[in-house]
Coordinates of C-alpha atoms in Angstrom, one line a residue:
X1 CA 92.1 79.6 161.5
X2 CA 91.5 83.1 159.4
X3 CA 88.5 83.3 157.6
X4 CA 88.5 84.7 153.8
X5 CA 85.5 86.3 152.3
X6 CA 85.0 87.3 148.9
X7 CA 86.1 90.7 148.3
X8 CA 83.0 93.2 147.6
X9 CA 82.5 96.9 146.9
X10 CA 81.4 99.9 149.3
X11 CA 78.2 100.6 149.1
X12 CA 78.1 103.0 146.2
X13 CA 81.7 102.5 145.1
X14 CA 82.0 103.1 141.5
X15 CA 82.4 100.0 139.5
X16 CA 85.4 98.9 137.9
X17 CA 85.7 97.3 134.7
X18 CA 89.6 95.9 133.5
X19 CA 88.1 94.8 130.2
X20 CA 89.2 95.5 127.2
X21 CA 86.9 97.9 124.9
X22 CA 84.9 95.6 121.9
X23 CA 86.4 96.6 118.0
X24 CA 84.5 96.0 115.3
X25 CA 86.0 94.1 112.3
X26 CA 85.1 97.2 110.1
X27 CA 86.5 99.4 112.8
X28 CA 90.1 97.5 112.4
X29 CA 89.5 97.8 108.6
X30 CA 89.0 101.3 108.0
X31 CA 92.4 102.0 110.4
X32 CA 94.1 99.7 108.0
X33 CA 92.8 101.0 105.0
X34 CA 94.2 104.4 106.5
X35 CA 97.7 103.1 107.5
X36 CA 98.6 100.2 105.7
X37 CA 99.1 98.5 109.0
X38 CA 99.0 95.2 110.4
X39 CA 95.6 94.3 111.3
X40 CA 96.5 93.2 114.5
X41 CA 98.6 96.3 115.2
X42 CA 95.2 97.8 114.4
X43 CA 93.3 95.8 116.6
X44 CA 95.6 96.6 119.6
X45 CA 96.6 100.7 118.6
X46 CA 92.3 100.6 118.9
X47 CA 91.5 98.9 122.0
X48 CA 94.3 101.4 123.4
X49 CA 92.7 104.2 122.1
X50 CA 89.2 103.1 123.3
X51 CA 87.7 102.9 119.7
X52 CA 89.1 106.1 118.7
X53 CA 90.3 105.5 115.3
X54 CA 92.4 109.3 114.9
X55 CA 94.1 108.4 118.0
X56 CA 94.7 105.7 117.2
X57 CA 96.2 106.6 113.9
X58 CA 98.8 108.4 116.5
X59 CA 99.3 105.5 118.6
X60 CA 100.9 104.0 115.7
X61 CA 102.8 106.8 113.9
X62 CA 104.0 106.9 117.5
X63 CA 105.0 103.0 117.7
X64 CA 106.6 103.9 113.9
X65 CA 104.0 101.9 112.5
X66 CA 102.1 104.4 110.4
X67 CA 103.5 107.3 108.0
X68 CA 102.1 110.9 108.0
X69 CA 101.9 110.3 104.0
X70 CA 99.4 107.3 104.5
X71 CA 96.8 109.0 107.0
X72 CA 94.0 110.0 104.2
X73 CA 90.5 110.1 105.7
X74 CA 88.0 108.5 103.0
X75 CA 84.5 108.6 103.0
X76 CA 82.3 105.8 101.2
X77 CA 80.8 108.2 98.5
X78 CA 80.6 108.6 95.2
X79 CA 79.8 111.2 93.2
X80 CA 81.3 113.8 91.3
X81 CA 83.9 117.4 92.1
X82 CA 82.7 119.8 89.7
X83 CA 84.6 123.7 89.2
X84 CA 84.0 126.8 87.5
X85 CA 85.6 129.4 86.4
X86 CA 84.3 133.4 85.7
X87 CA 84.0 134.5 82.6
X88 CA 86.3 137.6 83.6
X89 CA 88.5 135.2 85.1
X90 CA 89.2 136.7 88.4
X91 CA 87.2 134.0 90.4
X92 CA 86.7 130.4 90.7
X93 CA 84.4 127.7 92.4
X94 CA 84.4 123.9 92.8
X95 CA 81.7 121.8 94.5
X96 CA 81.7 117.9 95.8
X97 CA 78.2 116.5 95.0
X98 CA 77.5 113.4 96.5
X99 CA 75.4 109.9 95.6
X100 CA 75.9 106.4 96.8
X101 CA 77.0 104.7 93.0
X102 CA 79.4 105.9 90.3
X103 CA 75.8 105.1 88.2
X104 CA 74.4 108.2 89.1
X105 CA 77.4 110.4 89.0
X106 CA 77.3 109.6 85.3
X107 CA 73.6 110.6 85.2
X108 CA 73.2 113.6 82.8
X109 CA 70.3 114.6 85.0
X110 CA 72.9 114.6 88.1
X111 CA 76.1 116.0 85.9
X112 CA 73.6 119.1 85.0
X113 CA 72.5 119.7 88.5
X114 CA 76.4 119.8 89.4
X115 CA 77.3 122.4 87.0
X116 CA 74.3 124.3 88.1
X117 CA 74.9 124.8 91.8
X118 CA 79.0 125.4 90.8
X119 CA 78.1 127.9 88.9
X120 CA 75.4 129.5 91.2
X121 CA 78.2 129.1 94.1
X122 CA 80.1 132.0 91.9
X123 CA 77.4 134.5 92.9
X124 CA 78.5 134.1 96.7
X125 CA 81.1 134.7 98.8
X126 CA 84.5 133.2 98.6
X127 CA 84.3 131.9 102.1
X128 CA 80.8 131.5 102.6
X129 CA 79.7 127.7 104.1
X130 CA 78.2 125.5 102.7
X131 CA 74.5 125.0 105.0
X132 CA 74.2 128.8 104.5
X133 CA 75.0 128.5 100.5
X134 CA 71.9 125.4 100.4
X135 CA 69.5 127.6 102.2
X136 CA 70.0 131.1 100.7
X137 CA 70.8 130.8 97.1
X138 CA 68.3 129.3 94.8
X139 CA 68.6 127.8 91.6
X140 CA 66.6 128.5 88.6
X141 CA 64.5 124.9 88.3
X142 CA 65.3 121.4 89.8
X143 CA 65.4 117.9 88.9
X144 CA 61.7 117.8 89.5
X145 CA 60.6 121.9 89.6
X146 CA 60.4 124.6 86.9
X147 CA 60.0 127.5 89.1
X148 CA 63.0 128.3 91.3
X149 CA 64.1 126.6 94.3
X150 CA 66.6 126.4 97.1
X151 CA 70.5 124.7 96.6
X152 CA 69.4 122.2 99.1
X153 CA 65.6 121.5 97.9
X154 CA 66.9 120.8 94.4
X155 CA 69.7 118.2 95.6
X156 CA 66.7 116.6 97.9
X157 CA 64.4 116.2 94.2
X158 CA 67.5 114.6 93.3
X159 CA 67.2 111.9 95.4
X160 CA 63.5 111.8 94.2
X161 CA 64.7 111.6 91.2
X162 CA 67.4 109.0 91.0
X163 CA 66.4 106.8 94.1
X164 CA 69.5 107.3 95.9
X165 CA 70.8 109.8 98.7
X166 CA 72.7 112.4 97.3
X167 CA 74.2 115.7 99.5
X168 CA 76.2 119.1 98.8
X169 CA 78.7 117.8 101.0
X170 CA 81.3 120.9 100.5
X171 CA 81.6 124.0 98.7
X172 CA 84.1 126.8 98.2
X173 CA 85.4 129.8 96.2
X174 CA 88.9 131.2 95.4
X175 CA 90.0 134.4 93.6
X176 CA 92.6 136.2 92.2
X177 CA 93.1 140.3 92.2
X178 CA 96.0 140.2 89.1
X179 CA 96.5 137.1 87.5
X180 CA 94.8 133.9 86.8
X181 CA 92.8 131.4 87.8
X182 CA 94.7 127.7 87.1
X183 CA 92.6 124.6 86.8
X184 CA 93.0 120.7 86.7
X185 CA 90.5 117.8 86.9
X186 CA 92.3 114.8 87.3
X187 CA 89.9 111.2 85.9
X188 CA 87.4 114.0 84.2
X189 CA 83.9 112.7 83.4
X190 CA 82.7 115.3 81.6
X191 CA 83.1 119.2 81.0
X192 CA 85.0 120.5 84.6
X193 CA 83.2 117.2 86.3
X194 CA 85.2 114.7 87.7
X195 CA 86.9 112.9 90.5
X196 CA 90.0 115.2 91.6
X197 CA 89.8 118.7 90.9
X198 CA 92.2 121.4 91.8
X199 CA 92.3 125.3 91.3
X200 CA 95.0 127.7 91.6
X201 CA 95.1 131.4 91.9
X202 CA 98.2 132.8 90.7
X203 CA 99.1 136.8 91.4
X204 CA 101.1 137.6 88.5
X205 CA 102.3 141.5 86.7
X206 CA 103.2 139.2 83.5
X207 CA 101.7 139.9 80.2
X208 CA 101.2 136.9 78.7
X209 CA 98.3 135.4 80.6
X210 CA 98.5 132.2 78.1
X211 CA 102.1 131.0 79.3
X212 CA 101.2 132.2 83.1
X213 CA 97.8 129.7 82.0
X214 CA 100.2 126.7 81.1
X215 CA 102.5 127.3 84.6
X216 CA 99.6 127.3 86.6
X217 CA 98.3 124.1 85.2
X218 CA 101.2 122.1 86.2
X219 CA 101.1 123.8 89.2
X220 CA 97.8 121.8 89.6
X221 CA 98.7 118.8 88.5
X222 CA 101.3 119.1 90.8
X223 CA 98.7 119.7 93.8
X224 CA 96.8 116.8 92.0
X225 CA 99.5 114.3 92.8
X226 CA 101.3 115.9 95.9
X227 CA 98.5 117.2 98.2
X228 CA 99.7 119.4 99.9
X229 CA 98.0 120.7 103.1
X230 CA 99.3 124.3 103.8
X231 CA 100.4 126.6 101.1
X232 CA 103.7 127.9 102.8
X233 CA 105.4 127.3 106.4
X234 CA 104.2 130.6 107.9
X235 CA 100.3 128.8 106.9
X236 CA 101.0 125.6 109.4
X237 CA 98.8 125.9 112.2
X238 CA 100.5 125.6 115.5
X239 CA 98.4 123.0 116.3
X240 CA 99.4 120.7 113.9
X241 CA 103.3 121.2 114.0
X242 CA 102.8 120.5 118.1
X243 CA 100.7 117.3 117.5
X244 CA 104.0 116.2 114.9
X245 CA 106.3 116.8 117.2
X246 CA 104.8 115.4 120.2
X247 CA 104.3 111.8 117.2
X248 CA 108.1 112.0 116.7
X249 CA 109.1 112.6 120.5
X250 CA 106.8 109.5 120.7
X251 CA 108.9 108.0 117.6
X252 CA 112.2 108.5 119.1
X253 CA 111.8 107.3 122.8
X254 CA 110.4 104.3 121.0
X255 CA 113.4 103.3 119.0
X256 CA 115.3 104.2 122.2
X257 CA 116.9 107.1 121.8
X258 CA 118.4 109.2 124.3
X259 CA 116.1 112.5 125.2
X260 CA 118.9 114.6 125.0
X261 CA 119.0 114.0 121.4
X262 CA 115.4 114.2 121.0
X263 CA 115.3 118.0 120.1
X264 CA 117.5 117.4 116.7
X265 CA 115.6 114.2 116.0
X266 CA 112.4 116.4 115.9
X267 CA 113.7 119.6 114.3
X268 CA 115.0 117.1 111.3
X269 CA 111.7 115.4 110.8
X270 CA 109.3 118.6 111.0
X271 CA 111.8 120.1 108.5
X272 CA 111.3 116.4 106.4
X273 CA 107.5 117.1 107.2
X274 CA 107.0 120.5 106.0
X275 CA 108.8 119.1 102.8
X276 CA 105.8 116.8 102.6
X277 CA 102.9 119.2 103.6
X278 CA 103.9 122.3 102.8
X279 CA 103.2 123.4 99.1
X280 CA 106.1 125.7 98.6
X281 CA 108.2 123.0 100.3
X282 CA 107.8 120.5 97.9
X283 CA 109.8 119.1 95.0
X284 CA 108.0 120.0 92.3
X285 CA 106.8 116.9 90.2
X286 CA 105.9 118.2 87.2
X287 CA 109.6 118.5 85.8
X288 CA 110.4 117.8 82.3
X289 CA 112.4 114.5 81.4
X290 CA 116.3 115.7 82.1
X291 CA 115.5 118.8 84.2
X292 CA 117.2 118.9 87.8
X293 CA 114.9 118.2 90.9
X294 CA 113.6 121.6 92.4
X295 CA 111.3 122.6 95.0
X296 CA 107.8 124.3 93.7
X297 CA 109.2 127.8 95.0
X298 CA 112.1 127.4 93.0
X299 CA 110.1 126.2 90.4
X300 CA 107.8 129.4 90.5
X301 CA 111.0 131.7 91.0
X302 CA 112.6 130.5 87.4
X303 CA 109.1 130.6 85.3
X304 CA 108.9 134.2 86.6
X305 CA 112.3 135.0 85.6
X306 CA 111.7 133.7 82.0
X307 CA 108.1 134.9 81.6
X308 CA 109.4 139.1 83.2
X309 CA 107.8 139.3 86.3
X310 CA 107.1 137.8 89.8
X311 CA 104.4 134.8 90.1
X312 CA 103.2 134.0 93.4
X313 CA 100.6 131.9 94.6
X314 CA 97.4 133.3 96.3
X315 CA 95.7 129.9 97.6
X316 CA 94.6 126.6 96.3
X317 CA 91.8 124.7 96.4
X318 CA 92.0 120.9 96.1
X319 CA 88.8 118.7 96.1
X320 CA 89.1 115.0 96.0
X321 CA 86.0 112.8 96.0
X322 CA 85.4 111.1 99.5
X323 CA 88.2 112.9 101.0
X324 CA 88.4 114.6 104.2
X325 CA 88.5 118.6 104.4

C-alpha cells in the first residue's frame, strides 16, 4: 500500500498564488468609460493586466475591443481653462485651474484668480514647469492677501475662500516670431475662460494679419474638435509609434492573419493612425458647405496662396478641462 501525503512547500520556498487580482467596480467603470467596451471585457482585461488601467487598455486594443480614438483619459475635476495673448501678439499662455465643482468655477473670485495667473504666466519662459511657476512667481495680491503672494499661495488662499480643493494643474506658453497667435474657447464661461481652449501660432509673411487671424481661428476650432497629439509626422515619438505597431500586430494575430502579411497590414494602419493623431495629416473639419475634402496641410497651402504668402503652424496648445496631458 502506498501512503499519500499532502504536498507541502519546502521551507523557505516562495509561496505561489494562482488567484486573480481583486478588481474594484470603480476601476472597471473607469476603463469602460475610456473605451466603451463591455463591462466583462474590461474586467477580464484588468485581471490580465494585474489591475493596471493603461496596460488593460492596450490589451483591449490588441483584441480589437477598443479604438485609439476612444483613448482619452479624464480626471474627475472641474474648474476653468483660461488663456491670454500678450498685447504685441507675439506670445500667449494657457492654464488649467481646477476646483471640485462647477459652482466654484463660476465664482467671480475664482475666475479673477484664473485671469491673474494666466496673465502673469506670460512673463515666464514658455517652457517653465508649473511647479517652478507656482513657487517662483508672485501675484500683486491674492484672494485673501492685499500684498504680493506667490502663485502657489494664492491658490491655497482660494481653497480657504471657497472651501474646496483647488489646484493649478498645468500652465504653458506659446510664441510666434513673424505672424499671429489665434485663439478659440469652446463652451466659454466668461472672457477667455471656459472648458476647452486652443492656441495656435501661425508663422507667415502675409501682410493681412486680420485674414491670417481668420484662418487661425478655423484651425483652432479644428484642433478643439479633432484633438491632435502631434503637429507633423516627424514629431511622432519613436516610442509612441512602436507601441502602436505592437498593438496592430496583436490585432492582426488575433484576427487570424498570416505572419507574412503583418508588415503590410501594420504599414496601412500606421498611415491611418497618423491621419487620426497628426494635425497636418487630419482631414480639415471646418470646411465650408460644398468644399471638397482636404487635409489641414492642404487647407493651409490653399490659404497661403489666397493671401499671397506661405502660412505654417509653428506650434499649438490644446487644454481640455480634466483631460490627461
